[in-house]
């Protein structure tokens, strides 16, 4: 019986450590996102910002469109959204990306969709030409230089905090 109790204690300790580690990692990601994204947003409540041609609060329609276009689950907070559409705006069939605590949900200029998770983002190749390139995914966004700098800052801070 003592052996079983020790196994349970070890299991409980490991489970607690894992949960604490996950909470800490999520808190670090949220803190880094808040710091970096809020630097380019006009107000402190950056959580619902739609960035295209400046920092505008995201409307319910644009948030719903972003969730549909980038396939973002309803329970995932969206911290930053940018459009890569010719006239801006997030619409069905549109292009761009959204930054969340899980990573970057995107539809690139070639209409590829996916998620670059936080760990992959930390290792991602970021480039700017006539468009922003994240690991080979091209986005012809407005405010390219501002958005690119924010991505670089985000990547560097995540690396510093999580590695």
Short mmCIF file of C-alpha atoms in Angstrom, two decimals:
data_model
loop_
_atom_site.label_atom_id
_atom_site.label_comp_id
_atom_site.label_asym_id
_atom_site.label_seq_id
_atom_site.Cartn_x
_atom_site.Cartn_y
_atom_site.Cartn_z
CA UNK A 1 0.00 0.00 0.00
CA UNK A 2 2.83 2.43 0.80
CA UNK A 3 4.23 1.94 -2.71
CA UNK A 4 0.89 2.89 -4.31
CA UNK A 5 0.62 5.99 -2.11
CA UNK A 6 4.15 7.08 -3.12
CA UNK A 7 3.26 6.59 -6.80
CA UNK A 8 0.13 8.70 -6.34
CA UNK A 9 2.12 11.44 -4.61
CA UNK A 10 4.71 11.45 -7.41
CA UNK A 11 1.93 11.54 -10.00
CA UNK A 12 0.19 14.42 -8.21
CA UNK A 13 3.47 16.38 -7.90
CA UNK A 14 4.27 15.85 -11.60
CA UNK A 15 0.75 16.87 -12.60
CA UNK A 16 0.97 20.03 -10.47
CA UNK A 17 4.39 20.94 -11.95
CA UNK A 18 3.10 20.41 -15.49
CA UNK A 19 0.00 22.54 -14.83
CA UNK A 20 2.11 25.28 -13.21
CA UNK A 21 4.52 25.19 -16.14
CA UNK A 22 1.64 25.48 -18.63
CA UNK A 23 0.10 28.38 -16.71
CA UNK A 24 3.45 30.14 -16.48
CA UNK A 25 4.11 29.66 -20.20
CA UNK A 26 0.68 30.99 -21.09
CA UNK A 27 1.17 33.97 -18.75
CA UNK A 28 4.55 34.72 -20.33
CA UNK A 29 3.03 34.57 -23.82
CA UNK A 30 0.14 36.83 -22.78
CA UNK A 31 2.52 39.33 -21.15
CA UNK A 32 4.79 39.46 -24.19
CA UNK A 33 1.82 39.82 -26.55
CA UNK A 34 0.37 42.60 -24.42
CA UNK A 35 3.68 44.49 -24.28
CA UNK A 36 4.53 44.23 -27.96
CA UNK A 37 1.07 44.64 -29.47
CA UNK A 38 0.06 47.49 -27.17
CA UNK A 39 3.06 49.49 -28.38
CA UNK A 40 1.43 49.88 -31.78
CA UNK A 41 -2.18 50.15 -30.65
CA UNK A 42 -3.68 53.48 -29.69
CA UNK A 43 -5.35 52.31 -26.49
CA UNK A 44 -4.51 50.04 -23.57
CA UNK A 45 -7.27 47.55 -24.36
CA UNK A 46 -5.50 45.99 -27.33
CA UNK A 47 -7.33 42.69 -27.00
CA UNK A 48 -9.89 43.52 -29.68
CA UNK A 49 -7.89 45.56 -32.14
CA UNK A 50 -8.08 45.30 -35.86
CA UNK A 51 -4.95 46.77 -37.38
CA UNK A 52 -5.24 47.86 -40.99
CA UNK A 53 -4.25 51.37 -41.90
CA UNK A 54 -3.89 52.21 -38.20
CA UNK A 55 -5.15 51.00 -34.85
CA UNK A 56 -8.91 50.65 -34.94
CA UNK A 57 -11.04 48.75 -32.48
CA UNK A 58 -12.20 45.54 -34.10
CA UNK A 59 -15.90 45.50 -34.82
CA UNK A 60 -17.96 42.44 -33.95
CA UNK A 61 -18.37 41.76 -37.67
CA UNK A 62 -14.61 41.97 -38.34
CA UNK A 63 -13.83 39.78 -35.35
CA UNK A 64 -16.38 37.21 -36.52
CA UNK A 65 -14.96 37.40 -40.06
CA UNK A 66 -11.39 36.99 -38.73
CA UNK A 67 -12.43 33.91 -36.75
CA UNK A 68 -14.06 32.45 -39.88
CA UNK A 69 -11.32 33.40 -42.35
CA UNK A 70 -8.43 32.22 -40.15
CA UNK A 71 -10.41 29.43 -38.43
CA UNK A 72 -9.80 30.74 -34.91
CA UNK A 73 -11.71 28.86 -32.20
CA UNK A 74 -14.27 30.92 -30.26
CA UNK A 75 -12.44 30.43 -26.94
CA UNK A 76 -9.13 31.84 -28.24
CA UNK A 77 -8.35 35.51 -27.53
CA UNK A 78 -7.35 37.54 -30.57
CA UNK A 79 -4.74 40.23 -29.85
CA UNK A 80 -3.88 41.49 -33.30
CA UNK A 81 -5.42 41.14 -36.73
CA UNK A 82 -4.08 42.48 -39.99
CA UNK A 83 -5.58 42.31 -43.44
CA UNK A 84 -3.67 41.51 -46.60
CA UNK A 85 -6.63 42.36 -48.82
CA UNK A 86 -6.36 45.07 -51.45
CA UNK A 87 -8.87 47.37 -49.74
CA UNK A 88 -8.26 46.21 -46.16
CA UNK A 89 -10.94 44.69 -44.02
CA UNK A 90 -11.36 41.07 -43.10
CA UNK A 91 -13.84 39.34 -45.32
CA UNK A 92 -14.63 35.80 -46.32
CA UNK A 93 -11.99 34.63 -48.76
CA UNK A 94 -9.67 37.31 -47.40
CA UNK A 95 -6.00 37.17 -46.52
CA UNK A 96 -3.97 38.23 -43.52
CA UNK A 97 -3.18 36.92 -40.04
CA UNK A 98 -4.21 37.08 -36.42
CA UNK A 99 -1.94 36.77 -33.39
CA UNK A 100 -3.27 34.75 -30.46
CA UNK A 101 -1.71 33.07 -27.40
CA UNK A 102 -1.58 29.82 -29.42
CA UNK A 103 0.28 31.39 -32.33
CA UNK A 104 -0.47 33.02 -35.66
CA UNK A 105 -3.57 31.95 -37.54
CA UNK A 106 -3.29 32.94 -41.18
CA UNK A 107 -4.51 32.88 -44.74
CA UNK A 108 -1.52 33.89 -46.87
CA UNK A 109 -1.44 35.58 -50.28
CA UNK A 110 -1.56 32.15 -51.95
CA UNK A 111 -4.71 31.30 -49.94
CA UNK A 112 -2.91 28.73 -47.74
CA UNK A 113 -4.46 28.57 -44.26
CA UNK A 114 -2.95 27.38 -41.04
CA UNK A 115 -1.50 28.04 -37.63
CA UNK A 116 2.12 28.79 -36.86
CA UNK A 117 2.29 27.83 -33.19
CA UNK A 118 4.32 29.90 -30.74
CA UNK A 119 7.28 27.47 -30.70
CA UNK A 120 7.46 27.43 -34.51
CA UNK A 121 7.08 31.23 -34.60
CA UNK A 122 10.13 31.62 -32.34
CA UNK A 123 12.17 29.74 -34.98
CA UNK A 124 10.42 31.31 -37.99
CA UNK A 125 12.31 33.12 -40.73
CA UNK A 126 10.90 36.67 -40.87
CA UNK A 127 11.55 38.86 -43.91
CA UNK A 128 10.22 42.02 -45.46
CA UNK A 129 10.26 42.86 -49.16
CA UNK A 130 7.20 44.24 -50.92
CA UNK A 131 5.37 42.01 -48.47
CA UNK A 132 5.90 40.42 -45.06
CA UNK A 133 7.13 36.83 -45.17
CA UNK A 134 6.74 34.49 -42.18
CA UNK A 135 8.42 31.15 -42.88
CA UNK A 136 7.62 31.34 -46.58
CA UNK A 137 4.06 32.62 -46.10
CA UNK A 138 3.62 35.98 -47.84
CA UNK A 139 1.31 38.76 -46.62
CA UNK A 140 0.90 42.02 -48.52
CA UNK A 141 -0.37 43.99 -45.53
CA UNK A 142 -0.82 47.68 -44.96
CA UNK A 143 1.75 49.31 -42.65
CA UNK A 144 4.31 46.62 -43.55
CA UNK A 145 7.21 48.18 -41.67
CA UNK A 146 5.24 48.72 -38.45
CA UNK A 147 3.76 45.21 -38.55
CA UNK A 148 7.14 43.66 -39.42
CA UNK A 149 8.87 45.46 -36.53
CA UNK A 150 6.13 44.27 -34.18
CA UNK A 151 6.63 40.66 -35.39
CA UNK A 152 10.41 40.91 -34.85
CA UNK A 153 9.92 42.38 -31.36
CA UNK A 154 7.37 39.68 -30.55
CA UNK A 155 9.68 36.92 -31.75
CA UNK A 156 12.69 38.30 -29.82
CA UNK A 157 10.78 38.79 -26.59
CA UNK A 158 9.22 35.32 -26.76
CA UNK A 159 12.68 33.81 -27.28
CA UNK A 160 14.10 35.79 -24.35
CA UNK A 161 11.25 34.85 -22.03
CA UNK A 162 10.66 31.21 -22.99
CA UNK A 163 14.10 29.86 -23.82
#
